[in-house]
Short mmCIF file of C-alpha atoms in Angstrom, two decimals:
data_model
loop_
_atom_site.label_atom_id
_atom_site.label_comp_id
_atom_site.label_asym_id
_atom_site.label_seq_id
_atom_site.Cartn_x
_atom_site.Cartn_y
_atom_site.Cartn_z
CA MET A 1 -134.55 -205.68 -242.74
CA ASP A 2 -135.98 -203.06 -240.36
CA SER A 3 -132.81 -203.05 -238.29
CA ILE A 4 -130.61 -202.62 -241.34
CA ALA A 5 -132.88 -199.95 -242.84
CA TYR A 6 -132.83 -197.96 -239.60
CA LYS A 7 -129.06 -197.93 -239.08
CA GLY A 8 -129.33 -194.40 -237.68
CA GLU A 9 -131.74 -195.52 -234.99
CA THR A 10 -129.47 -198.40 -234.02
CA PHE A 11 -126.54 -196.01 -233.82
CA THR A 12 -128.57 -193.54 -231.72
CA PHE A 13 -129.67 -196.36 -229.42
CA ILE A 14 -126.04 -197.25 -228.72
CA LEU A 15 -125.06 -193.59 -228.43
CA ASN A 16 -127.85 -193.07 -225.86
CA TRP A 17 -126.50 -195.93 -223.78
CA PHE A 18 -122.97 -194.52 -223.86
CA ILE A 19 -124.17 -191.02 -222.89
CA HIS A 20 -126.18 -192.42 -219.96
CA MET A 21 -123.22 -194.48 -218.91
CA GLY A 22 -120.98 -191.40 -219.18
CA ALA A 23 -123.25 -189.41 -216.85
CA THR A 24 -123.26 -192.25 -214.30
CA LEU A 25 -119.52 -192.86 -214.49
CA VAL A 26 -118.64 -189.19 -213.98
CA LEU A 27 -120.51 -189.40 -210.68
CA TRP A 28 -118.92 -192.70 -209.63
CA THR A 29 -115.47 -191.32 -210.44
CA ALA A 30 -116.17 -188.55 -207.93
CA VAL A 31 -117.36 -191.13 -205.39
CA TYR A 32 -114.10 -193.05 -205.78
CA THR A 33 -111.92 -189.92 -205.58
CA SER A 34 -111.20 -190.63 -201.93
CA GLY A 35 -109.88 -194.03 -203.06
CA GLY A 36 -110.68 -197.58 -201.98
CA GLU A 37 -113.54 -199.86 -202.94
CA VAL A 38 -117.32 -199.83 -202.67
CA GLU A 39 -118.77 -203.23 -201.69
CA GLY A 40 -115.74 -204.95 -203.19
CA TYR A 41 -115.87 -203.04 -206.49
CA SER A 42 -112.91 -200.94 -207.58
CA LEU A 43 -113.68 -198.10 -210.00
CA GLN A 44 -112.35 -200.17 -212.90
CA GLU A 45 -114.53 -203.13 -211.96
CA LEU A 46 -117.53 -200.82 -211.73
CA ILE A 47 -116.82 -199.43 -215.21
CA ALA A 48 -116.55 -203.02 -216.48
CA TYR A 49 -119.93 -203.74 -214.83
CA TYR A 50 -121.66 -200.89 -216.70
CA VAL A 51 -120.04 -201.95 -220.00
CA LEU A 52 -121.30 -205.51 -219.45
CA VAL A 53 -124.79 -204.15 -218.69
CA LEU A 54 -124.73 -202.69 -222.19
CA PHE A 55 -123.72 -206.09 -223.57
CA VAL A 56 -126.49 -207.94 -221.70
CA ALA A 57 -129.04 -205.29 -222.75
CA MET A 58 -128.51 -206.32 -226.36
CA ILE A 59 -130.01 -209.72 -225.47
CA THR A 60 -132.60 -209.00 -222.78
CA GLU A 61 -134.35 -205.87 -224.05
CA VAL A 62 -137.75 -206.28 -225.75
CA TYR A 63 -140.01 -203.58 -227.20
CA VAL A 64 -143.21 -205.43 -228.10
CA ALA A 65 -145.45 -203.24 -225.94
CA ASP A 66 -144.86 -200.28 -228.26
CA ASP A 67 -146.78 -201.81 -231.21
CA ILE A 68 -149.53 -204.24 -230.08
CA PRO A 69 -151.56 -201.66 -228.10
CA ASN A 70 -151.92 -199.63 -231.33
CA GLU A 71 -153.22 -202.72 -233.17
CA ILE A 72 -155.80 -203.24 -230.40
CA LYS A 73 -156.79 -199.57 -230.38
CA ASN A 74 -157.15 -199.37 -234.18
CA GLY A 75 -159.03 -202.66 -234.43
CA GLU A 76 -156.28 -204.14 -236.62
CA ILE A 77 -155.93 -207.04 -234.24
CA SER A 78 -159.25 -208.51 -235.50
CA ALA A 79 -157.51 -210.01 -238.52
CA TRP A 80 -155.25 -212.07 -236.24
CA PHE A 81 -158.17 -213.96 -234.70
CA ILE A 82 -158.85 -215.84 -237.95
CA ARG A 83 -155.25 -216.43 -239.03
CA PRO A 84 -153.50 -219.76 -238.43
CA ILE A 85 -150.71 -218.05 -236.45
CA GLY A 86 -151.66 -215.97 -233.41
CA ILE A 87 -150.46 -212.43 -232.81
CA LYS A 88 -148.57 -213.49 -229.68
CA MET A 89 -146.50 -216.04 -231.58
CA LEU A 90 -145.97 -213.66 -234.48
CA TYR A 91 -144.62 -210.93 -232.21
CA LEU A 92 -142.39 -213.42 -230.41
CA MET A 93 -140.90 -214.57 -233.72
CA ASP A 94 -140.56 -210.95 -234.82
CA ALA A 95 -138.79 -210.04 -231.57
CA ILE A 96 -136.40 -213.00 -231.92
CA GLY A 97 -135.67 -212.15 -235.57
CA ASN A 98 -135.06 -208.50 -234.73
CA LYS A 99 -132.83 -209.49 -231.86
CA LEU A 100 -130.64 -211.69 -234.02
CA VAL A 101 -130.19 -208.98 -236.65
CA MET A 102 -129.59 -206.31 -234.02
CA LEU A 103 -126.95 -208.51 -232.41
CA LEU A 104 -125.18 -208.78 -235.75
CA ILE A 105 -125.20 -204.99 -236.10
CA GLN A 106 -124.59 -204.01 -232.49
CA MET A 107 -122.02 -206.62 -231.53
CA PRO A 108 -119.15 -205.23 -233.68
CA ILE A 109 -119.84 -201.70 -232.37
CA PHE A 110 -119.95 -203.00 -228.82
CA LEU A 111 -116.75 -204.98 -229.23
CA MET A 112 -115.02 -201.92 -230.67
CA GLY A 113 -116.11 -199.84 -227.68
CA PHE A 114 -115.06 -202.63 -225.36
CA ILE A 115 -111.56 -202.86 -226.85
CA ILE A 116 -111.12 -199.08 -226.65
CA ALA A 117 -112.26 -199.14 -223.00
CA TRP A 118 -109.88 -202.01 -222.32
CA LEU A 119 -106.91 -200.16 -223.80
CA VAL A 120 -107.70 -196.75 -222.28
CA ILE A 121 -109.17 -197.59 -218.87
CA PHE A 122 -107.58 -200.94 -218.12
CA GLU A 123 -104.36 -200.17 -220.00
CA GLY A 124 -104.35 -203.68 -221.47
CA GLU A 125 -104.56 -205.46 -218.09
CA MET A 126 -106.68 -208.59 -217.66
CA LEU A 127 -110.37 -207.79 -217.45
CA PRO A 128 -112.46 -209.05 -214.54
CA LEU A 129 -114.28 -211.64 -216.64
CA ALA A 130 -115.51 -215.08 -215.72
CA SER A 131 -114.74 -218.51 -217.10
CA VAL A 132 -116.45 -220.17 -220.08
CA GLY A 133 -118.94 -221.60 -217.56
CA GLY A 134 -119.80 -218.06 -216.42
CA LEU A 135 -120.29 -216.99 -220.02
CA LEU A 136 -122.65 -219.92 -220.67
CA ALA A 137 -124.59 -219.34 -217.43
CA SER A 138 -124.91 -215.66 -218.29
CA GLY A 139 -126.09 -216.47 -221.82
CA LEU A 140 -128.67 -218.95 -220.55
CA ILE A 141 -130.10 -216.53 -217.98
CA ALA A 142 -130.08 -213.69 -220.54
CA VAL A 143 -132.06 -215.74 -223.10
CA LEU A 144 -134.65 -216.74 -220.48
CA ALA A 145 -134.79 -213.13 -219.28
CA PHE A 146 -135.53 -212.11 -222.87
CA LEU A 147 -138.57 -214.44 -222.81
CA LEU A 148 -139.57 -213.05 -219.42
CA ALA A 149 -139.35 -209.50 -220.79
CA TYR A 150 -141.47 -210.58 -223.75
CA LEU A 151 -144.16 -212.00 -221.41
CA MET A 152 -144.06 -208.78 -219.38
CA ASP A 153 -144.55 -206.73 -222.55
CA MET A 154 -147.45 -208.96 -223.64
CA ILE A 155 -149.18 -208.40 -220.29
CA ILE A 156 -148.74 -204.64 -220.73
CA SER A 157 -149.99 -204.89 -224.31
CA ALA A 158 -153.10 -206.80 -223.20
CA CYS A 159 -153.96 -203.95 -220.83
CA ALA A 160 -154.74 -201.95 -224.01
CA PHE A 161 -158.07 -203.83 -224.10
CA TRP A 162 -159.08 -201.69 -221.11
CA ILE A 163 -156.71 -198.69 -221.04
CA ASP A 164 -156.41 -196.28 -223.98
CA LYS A 165 -152.81 -195.23 -223.37
CA THR A 166 -150.50 -198.01 -222.24
CA TRP A 167 -147.33 -195.90 -222.54
CA SER A 168 -147.53 -195.24 -218.82
CA LEU A 169 -147.30 -198.97 -218.09
CA VAL A 170 -144.27 -199.21 -220.37
CA HIS A 171 -142.67 -196.47 -218.28
CA PHE A 172 -143.57 -198.47 -215.18
CA LYS A 173 -141.70 -201.45 -216.58
CA ASN A 174 -138.75 -199.30 -217.61
CA PHE A 175 -138.20 -197.59 -214.29
CA GLY A 176 -138.67 -200.91 -212.49
CA ILE A 177 -135.91 -202.43 -214.60
CA LEU A 178 -133.71 -199.34 -214.30
CA LEU A 179 -133.94 -199.21 -210.53
CA LEU A 180 -134.40 -202.83 -209.51
CA GLY A 181 -132.63 -204.65 -212.34
CA GLY A 182 -129.09 -203.45 -211.78
CA VAL A 183 -128.85 -200.78 -214.49
CA SER A 184 -128.46 -197.80 -212.15
CA PHE A 185 -126.09 -199.61 -209.78
CA PRO A 186 -124.91 -203.19 -209.09
CA LEU A 187 -127.42 -204.73 -206.69
CA ASP A 188 -124.49 -205.63 -204.39
CA PHE A 189 -124.60 -201.97 -203.30
CA ALA A 190 -128.08 -202.43 -201.82
CA THR A 191 -128.11 -203.62 -198.23
CA GLY A 192 -130.46 -205.12 -195.62
CA SER A 193 -134.12 -205.71 -196.36
CA PHE A 194 -133.93 -203.69 -199.59
CA ARG A 195 -131.43 -206.23 -200.92
CA THR A 196 -133.67 -209.14 -199.86
CA PHE A 197 -136.59 -207.46 -201.62
CA LEU A 198 -134.51 -207.11 -204.83
CA GLU A 199 -133.47 -210.78 -204.67
CA ILE A 200 -137.10 -211.98 -204.74
CA LEU A 201 -138.23 -209.77 -207.66
CA PRO A 202 -137.73 -210.86 -211.29
CA TYR A 203 -136.03 -207.62 -212.39
CA LYS A 204 -132.54 -208.76 -211.35
CA PHE A 205 -132.56 -211.33 -214.18
CA PHE A 206 -132.63 -208.63 -216.86
CA TYR A 207 -129.18 -207.22 -216.04
CA TYR A 208 -127.65 -207.91 -212.66
CA VAL A 209 -127.63 -211.71 -212.68
CA PRO A 210 -126.27 -212.19 -216.24
CA VAL A 211 -123.60 -209.54 -215.62
CA SER A 212 -122.65 -211.12 -212.30
CA TYR A 213 -122.04 -214.47 -214.00
CA LEU A 214 -120.05 -212.70 -216.70
CA ASN A 215 -117.76 -210.87 -214.30
CA GLY A 216 -117.40 -213.92 -212.09
CA ARG A 217 -118.99 -212.43 -208.98
CA ARG A 218 -121.79 -214.97 -208.89
CA ASP A 219 -120.70 -218.50 -208.16
CA ILE A 220 -122.28 -220.96 -210.61
CA ALA A 221 -122.29 -223.93 -208.21
CA GLU A 222 -123.97 -221.89 -205.48
CA TYR A 223 -126.49 -219.81 -207.41
CA LEU A 224 -127.28 -221.13 -210.90
CA LEU A 225 -129.85 -223.73 -209.89
CA GLU A 226 -131.53 -221.33 -207.48
CA ASP A 227 -131.60 -218.59 -210.12
CA MET A 228 -133.02 -220.92 -212.76
CA LEU A 229 -135.78 -222.10 -210.42
CA LEU A 230 -136.79 -218.59 -209.44
CA LEU A 231 -136.68 -217.47 -213.05
CA LEU A 232 -138.89 -220.38 -214.13
CA VAL A 233 -141.38 -219.62 -211.33
CA TRP A 234 -141.61 -216.01 -212.53
CA MET A 235 -141.99 -217.15 -216.15
CA ILE A 236 -144.89 -219.44 -215.17
CA ILE A 237 -146.54 -216.63 -213.19
CA PHE A 238 -146.12 -214.20 -216.10
CA TYR A 239 -147.31 -216.75 -218.67
CA LEU A 240 -150.47 -217.58 -216.68
CA SER A 241 -151.15 -213.87 -216.08
CA MET A 242 -150.69 -213.11 -219.76
CA THR A 243 -153.03 -215.94 -220.83
CA LEU A 244 -155.75 -214.90 -218.38
CA ILE A 245 -155.51 -211.19 -219.20
CA TRP A 246 -155.49 -211.81 -222.98
CA ARG A 247 -158.50 -214.13 -222.72
CA ALA A 248 -160.45 -211.58 -220.67
CA GLY A 249 -159.35 -208.80 -223.02
CA VAL A 250 -160.42 -210.62 -226.19
CA LYS A 251 -163.85 -211.27 -224.63
CA LYS A 252 -164.21 -207.57 -223.91
CA TYR A 253 -162.85 -206.49 -227.31
CA GLY A 254 -165.19 -204.86 -229.81
CA ALA A 255 -163.80 -204.85 -233.35
CA PHE A 256 -164.04 -201.69 -235.46
CA GLY A 257 -164.74 -201.54 -239.15
CA GLY A 258 -167.00 -203.51 -241.45
CA MET B 1 -150.49 -153.38 -229.77
CA VAL B 2 -148.12 -155.43 -227.62
CA LEU B 3 -150.74 -155.63 -224.88
CA SER B 4 -153.39 -156.94 -227.25
CA GLU B 5 -150.92 -159.58 -228.51
CA VAL B 6 -150.20 -160.63 -224.94
CA LYS B 7 -153.93 -160.84 -224.25
CA LYS B 8 -154.38 -162.98 -227.36
CA TYR B 9 -151.76 -165.47 -226.21
CA ILE B 10 -153.22 -165.55 -222.69
CA ARG B 11 -156.63 -166.38 -224.18
CA ILE B 12 -155.08 -169.14 -226.29
CA TYR B 13 -153.27 -170.54 -223.29
CA LEU B 14 -156.48 -170.54 -221.24
CA ALA B 15 -158.07 -172.55 -224.06
CA PHE B 16 -155.12 -174.96 -223.86
CA ILE B 17 -155.75 -175.39 -220.12
CA ARG B 18 -159.45 -176.13 -220.76
CA PHE B 19 -158.39 -178.71 -223.35
CA SER B 20 -155.99 -180.32 -220.88
CA LEU B 21 -158.65 -180.44 -218.15
CA ALA B 22 -161.03 -182.14 -220.58
CA ASP B 23 -158.29 -184.61 -221.53
CA MET B 24 -157.63 -185.39 -217.86
CA ALA B 25 -161.34 -185.90 -217.23
CA ASN B 26 -161.65 -188.21 -220.25
CA TYR B 27 -158.62 -190.30 -219.37
CA LYS B 28 -158.82 -190.43 -215.57
CA VAL B 29 -157.12 -193.81 -215.23
CA ASN B 30 -154.33 -192.80 -217.63
CA SER B 31 -153.80 -189.55 -215.77
CA PHE B 32 -153.63 -191.38 -212.47
CA ILE B 33 -151.13 -193.93 -213.84
CA GLY B 34 -149.18 -191.03 -215.37
CA ILE B 35 -148.84 -189.46 -211.92
CA ILE B 36 -147.63 -192.77 -210.46
CA VAL B 37 -145.11 -193.12 -213.31
CA ASP B 38 -143.77 -189.60 -212.67
CA LEU B 39 -143.38 -190.47 -209.00
CA GLY B 40 -141.65 -193.71 -210.01
CA TRP B 41 -139.08 -191.90 -212.16
CA ASN B 42 -138.46 -189.46 -209.32
CA LEU B 43 -137.99 -192.44 -207.03
CA THR B 44 -135.26 -193.89 -209.27
CA LEU B 45 -133.23 -190.70 -208.80
CA ILE B 46 -133.76 -190.69 -205.04
CA VAL B 47 -132.95 -194.38 -204.54
CA PHE B 48 -129.81 -194.09 -206.69
CA PHE B 49 -128.37 -191.38 -204.45
CA TRP B 50 -129.65 -193.15 -201.34
CA VAL B 51 -127.62 -196.21 -202.34
CA ILE B 52 -124.51 -194.10 -203.08
CA TYR B 53 -124.73 -192.27 -199.77
CA GLY B 54 -125.12 -195.63 -198.05
CA GLN B 55 -121.49 -196.15 -199.07
CA VAL B 56 -119.89 -192.69 -198.72
CA GLN B 57 -120.42 -189.55 -196.63
CA GLU B 58 -119.84 -186.97 -199.34
CA VAL B 59 -119.67 -186.73 -203.13
CA ALA B 60 -117.77 -183.83 -204.72
CA GLY B 61 -118.36 -181.67 -201.64
CA TRP B 62 -122.11 -182.39 -201.39
CA ASP B 63 -123.38 -184.20 -198.30
CA TYR B 64 -126.56 -186.29 -198.13
CA HIS B 65 -128.86 -183.41 -197.07
CA GLU B 66 -127.56 -181.15 -199.82
CA ILE B 67 -128.03 -183.94 -202.37
CA LEU B 68 -131.62 -184.48 -201.20
CA PHE B 69 -132.24 -180.76 -201.65
CA LEU B 70 -130.56 -180.86 -205.09
CA ASN B 71 -132.73 -183.81 -206.14
CA GLY B 72 -135.79 -181.87 -204.99
CA VAL B 73 -134.83 -178.86 -207.14
CA ILE B 74 -134.14 -181.10 -210.16
CA ILE B 75 -137.51 -182.83 -209.76
CA VAL B 76 -139.41 -179.53 -209.47
CA ILE B 77 -137.75 -178.05 -212.59
CA SER B 78 -138.10 -181.31 -214.48
CA GLN B 79 -141.79 -181.72 -213.62
CA ALA B 80 -142.47 -178.09 -214.57
CA ASN B 81 -140.85 -178.80 -217.93
CA LEU B 82 -142.85 -182.01 -218.38
CA ALA B 83 -146.06 -180.22 -217.53
CA LEU B 84 -145.59 -177.01 -219.49
CA SER B 85 -143.85 -178.05 -222.65
CA TYR B 86 -142.53 -181.60 -222.94
CA VAL B 87 -145.34 -184.17 -222.71
CA PHE B 88 -147.91 -182.64 -225.08
CA SER B 89 -145.56 -180.60 -227.28
CA LEU B 90 -141.82 -181.21 -227.53
CA HIS B 91 -142.03 -184.97 -227.13
CA ARG B 92 -144.54 -185.20 -229.98
CA LEU B 93 -142.91 -182.69 -232.29
CA PRO B 94 -140.52 -185.05 -234.19
CA ARG B 95 -143.42 -187.37 -235.05
CA LYS B 96 -145.60 -184.45 -236.18
CA ILE B 97 -142.80 -183.27 -238.46
CA LEU B 98 -142.39 -186.79 -239.85
CA ARG B 99 -146.09 -187.05 -240.63
CA GLY B 100 -146.30 -183.53 -242.01
CA GLU B 101 -148.89 -182.48 -239.44
CA LEU B 102 -147.67 -178.90 -238.98
CA ASP B 103 -149.42 -177.42 -242.03
CA HIS B 104 -152.60 -176.34 -240.26
CA ILE B 105 -150.58 -174.75 -237.46
CA LEU B 106 -148.16 -172.86 -239.69
CA VAL B 107 -150.95 -171.13 -241.59
CA LYS B 108 -152.47 -169.72 -238.41
CA PRO B 109 -151.65 -166.12 -237.36
CA ILE B 110 -149.98 -167.40 -234.19
CA ASN B 111 -146.32 -167.80 -233.32
CA SER B 112 -145.32 -171.31 -234.42
CA GLN B 113 -142.80 -171.76 -231.59
CA PHE B 114 -145.54 -170.99 -229.06
CA MET B 115 -148.03 -173.37 -230.65
CA LEU B 116 -145.62 -176.25 -231.19
CA THR B 117 -143.29 -176.07 -228.20
CA VAL B 118 -145.49 -174.68 -225.43
CA GLY B 119 -148.96 -175.91 -226.33
CA PRO B 120 -151.45 -177.45 -223.89
CA PRO B 121 -150.07 -178.19 -220.41
CA TYR B 122 -149.88 -181.73 -219.03
CA LEU B 123 -151.67 -180.89 -215.79
CA ALA B 124 -150.99 -184.22 -214.07
CA GLY B 125 -147.27 -183.35 -214.30
CA PHE B 126 -147.68 -180.61 -211.71
CA ILE B 127 -148.63 -183.21 -209.10
CA GLY B 128 -145.20 -184.82 -209.44
CA MET B 129 -143.69 -181.55 -208.22
CA ILE B 130 -144.91 -182.43 -204.72
CA THR B 131 -142.11 -185.02 -204.40
CA GLY B 132 -139.56 -182.35 -205.31
CA PHE B 133 -140.92 -179.80 -202.84
CA TYR B 134 -141.00 -182.45 -200.12
CA LEU B 135 -137.36 -183.43 -200.78
CA MET B 136 -136.32 -179.77 -200.73
CA TRP B 137 -138.10 -179.27 -197.41
CA TYR B 138 -136.72 -182.51 -195.92
CA GLY B 139 -133.14 -181.85 -197.06
CA PHE B 140 -133.35 -178.28 -195.74
CA GLN B 141 -134.75 -179.32 -192.35
CA SER B 142 -132.53 -182.35 -191.76
CA GLY B 143 -129.42 -180.49 -192.92
CA GLY B 144 -130.05 -177.76 -190.32
CA PHE B 145 -129.95 -174.90 -192.86
CA SER B 146 -131.23 -171.52 -191.77
CA PHE B 147 -133.90 -169.81 -193.86
CA SER B 148 -133.05 -166.59 -195.66
CA PHE B 149 -135.70 -164.77 -197.68
CA GLU B 150 -133.01 -163.33 -199.93
CA ASN B 151 -131.66 -166.81 -200.76
CA PHE B 152 -135.22 -168.04 -201.29
CA LEU B 153 -135.84 -165.35 -203.92
CA LEU B 154 -132.47 -165.98 -205.52
CA GLY B 155 -133.02 -169.75 -205.62
CA SER B 156 -136.47 -169.23 -207.16
CA LEU B 157 -135.00 -166.90 -209.79
CA MET B 158 -132.24 -169.39 -210.64
CA SER B 159 -134.83 -172.20 -210.83
CA ILE B 160 -136.78 -170.16 -213.39
CA CYS B 161 -133.54 -169.64 -215.33
CA GLY B 162 -132.87 -173.38 -215.14
CA PHE B 163 -136.38 -174.13 -216.39
CA LEU B 164 -136.03 -171.69 -219.31
CA VAL B 165 -132.62 -173.04 -220.33
CA LEU B 166 -133.98 -176.59 -220.13
CA TYR B 167 -136.86 -175.59 -222.40
CA CYS B 168 -134.41 -173.94 -224.84
CA LEU B 169 -132.13 -176.97 -224.95
CA TYR B 170 -135.06 -179.26 -225.69
CA VAL B 171 -136.28 -176.95 -228.46
CA ILE B 172 -132.78 -176.81 -229.95
CA ILE B 173 -132.31 -180.59 -229.90
CA VAL B 174 -135.85 -181.54 -230.92
CA SER B 175 -135.77 -179.05 -233.81
CA LEU B 176 -133.10 -181.20 -235.40
CA ALA B 177 -136.06 -183.31 -236.52
CA PHE B 178 -136.62 -180.72 -239.26
CA VAL B 179 -133.39 -181.77 -240.95
CA MET B 180 -132.72 -185.32 -239.73
CA ASP B 181 -134.42 -188.54 -240.79
CA ASN B 182 -133.77 -190.25 -237.50
CA ARG B 183 -136.58 -188.32 -235.84
CA ASP B 184 -137.91 -190.64 -233.13
CA ALA B 185 -134.49 -191.13 -231.56
CA ILE B 186 -133.91 -187.38 -231.19
CA THR B 187 -136.00 -186.94 -228.03
CA GLY B 188 -134.20 -189.92 -226.51
CA LEU B 189 -130.88 -188.29 -227.30
CA ALA B 190 -132.03 -185.02 -225.73
CA ASN B 191 -133.05 -186.84 -222.55
CA SER B 192 -129.72 -188.66 -222.36
CA PHE B 193 -127.68 -185.45 -222.61
CA ILE B 194 -129.88 -183.69 -220.08
CA SER B 195 -129.38 -186.54 -217.57
CA PHE B 196 -125.98 -184.98 -216.80
CA ARG B 197 -127.87 -182.39 -214.70
CA ASN B 198 -128.57 -185.06 -212.06
CA ASN B 199 -124.98 -184.94 -210.86
CA PRO B 200 -123.81 -182.31 -208.34
CA GLU B 201 -121.74 -179.59 -210.02
CA GLY B 202 -118.58 -180.59 -208.12
CA VAL B 203 -118.16 -183.75 -210.20
CA TYR B 204 -117.38 -181.65 -213.27
CA SER B 205 -114.00 -179.99 -213.47
CA GLY B 206 -111.85 -178.30 -216.12
CA ALA B 207 -113.18 -178.26 -219.67
CA LEU B 208 -116.12 -180.51 -218.77
CA ARG B 209 -117.32 -177.97 -216.18
CA LYS B 210 -117.04 -175.11 -218.68
CA PHE B 211 -118.99 -177.16 -221.21
CA PHE B 212 -121.81 -177.98 -218.79
CA LEU B 213 -121.90 -174.42 -217.47
CA VAL B 214 -121.84 -172.42 -220.71
CA ILE B 215 -122.34 -174.50 -223.87
CA PHE B 216 -124.78 -177.11 -222.54
CA PRO B 217 -125.64 -175.60 -219.15
CA VAL B 218 -127.15 -178.58 -217.32
CA ILE B 219 -125.57 -177.31 -214.09
CA LEU B 220 -128.00 -174.39 -214.22
CA MET B 221 -130.91 -176.85 -214.04
CA GLY B 222 -130.08 -178.21 -210.60
CA SER B 223 -126.86 -177.42 -208.79
CA ILE B 224 -126.88 -173.63 -209.25
CA PRO B 225 -130.47 -173.10 -208.03
CA ALA B 226 -129.85 -175.53 -205.13
CA ARG B 227 -126.69 -173.67 -204.11
CA ALA B 228 -128.55 -170.34 -204.42
CA PHE B 229 -131.34 -171.58 -202.12
CA LEU B 230 -128.94 -172.95 -199.52
CA TYR B 231 -126.05 -170.51 -199.53
CA GLY B 232 -126.81 -167.64 -201.91
CA LEU B 233 -124.68 -166.64 -204.90
CA PRO B 234 -122.12 -163.89 -205.56
CA MET B 235 -123.44 -161.01 -207.71
CA ILE B 236 -121.13 -161.83 -210.61
CA GLU B 237 -122.58 -165.34 -210.88
CA ILE B 238 -126.16 -164.01 -210.73
CA VAL B 239 -125.48 -161.60 -213.60
CA ALA B 240 -123.69 -164.31 -215.57
CA TYR B 241 -126.54 -166.83 -215.25
CA LEU B 242 -129.21 -164.25 -216.09
CA THR B 243 -127.24 -163.22 -219.17
CA LEU B 244 -126.74 -166.84 -220.17
CA THR B 245 -130.48 -167.49 -219.90
CA LEU B 246 -131.25 -164.45 -222.03
CA VAL B 247 -128.72 -165.53 -224.65
CA PHE B 248 -130.29 -168.98 -224.81
CA ILE B 249 -133.82 -167.57 -225.20
CA VAL B 250 -132.79 -165.22 -228.02
CA PHE B 251 -130.68 -167.88 -229.74
CA THR B 252 -133.51 -170.43 -229.52
CA LYS B 253 -135.93 -167.99 -231.16
CA PHE B 254 -133.59 -167.41 -234.13
CA TYR B 255 -132.68 -171.08 -234.30
CA TRP B 256 -136.35 -172.13 -234.41
CA ASP B 257 -137.16 -169.62 -237.14
CA TYR B 258 -134.21 -170.93 -239.13
CA MET B 259 -134.94 -174.65 -238.68
CA ILE B 260 -138.64 -174.42 -239.46
CA ARG B 261 -137.73 -173.34 -243.00
CA TYR B 262 -136.68 -176.93 -243.59
CA TYR B 263 -140.14 -178.28 -242.83
CA ALA B 264 -141.47 -180.25 -245.80
CA SER B 265 -145.21 -180.78 -245.78
CA ALA B 266 -146.42 -184.35 -246.29
CA SER B 267 -149.64 -183.35 -248.06
CA SER B 268 -149.98 -183.61 -251.80
#
């Protein structure tokens, strides 16, 4: 209901993405002026990459850490300790519900933009997209990355038991994802030890890996199992961290009100 | 009369600074994390260009050293904006309008634009400027540029113009919250449009260049000051940019006075 009620916000969210993408693509167009390819990407393939980032973002983005810290700060969280469903589960269900509705609203707009881009930029030529297998692999990684993002947000939220303003940690998460997740540039452009560093971190699962399966640059037979294992390891680490931090936070928590 | 008004506003601003110092002292950990976050955002800009210049030698006529210098200028202007008007004032304005929290400010005998768009400074934001100054110094040194006091003054003047135009653009966009329901998204929209300043001016040509130079002058917030510092500017451009800044300041004043009429108090 929220998503439908705030149609303007949804529209602005998409508009923001397109404006950001516009600013980045103007620069890349200048980079490609001399012609050729950058790390195997033509300009058209790079544009397709950024469009697919937008598509993957619709699945992997989570904004739980904007609300829970306020509940902790205001003492409203107390009520959740005596309810049969915990706040963590409630927010997960809420995030999933929101996501499904947002997908229904955003997907037609995205598809419209995608078709326009296809006709204007690619002049109706075949798009660099993967097989059905790539689509499924991408979807699977994106769904798990959504859960990973949720766990990350819950860890940030739990910090509100100690820190008054957790917005700074949200920024931390955002610039980490922007820089290390493949939003600013495809991680193929990073070289040497920086690339190795990016491969170990969990951020690549939010954008780069799902997009790479979608555009067929990541071979399923070679990488899927490895990606799944690493993703599961990070999910376990994040889940254990979240549980420990929440437990410690609840012990420290002093409820307000009578 | 004018002097006493100026003194009044200086006294108010000093009170704002005391308030900000107290806030910093109360929230030491938050302030520290805030500084790290600012540095992190600056890092995203630097790494992005570092990756690009790992692939090419030049982008739109700007080499790596010039781009480092440009990034430095952008960071300095951006941090000054964060510290002096954005974090504690402009960023919060749409929400204040939504909640009808402007009543007690509007009844005071103080300029509403000053109170609501300048307000208390975010002192931790000044620390982030260090990254910008370092990048400017590093780009200047490694690029082998020779120092000219005249260019230094000119670059500083253009940076001030860039800062003022940035402030005006934020006020213009954020003031839309007086008439639009979609208030929270407005600051996000402002930030997205302003991100076009991160590109070197050479990437914009034709109508796009005219748009970003005159109508929505993001080029004045980075490329022009950087070029002035490094190479100087012809007199005609200096006069044009000073005039443009003045036009924006005057327009913003009238625009603010017009938009604030649409404020609807939330109290009963």
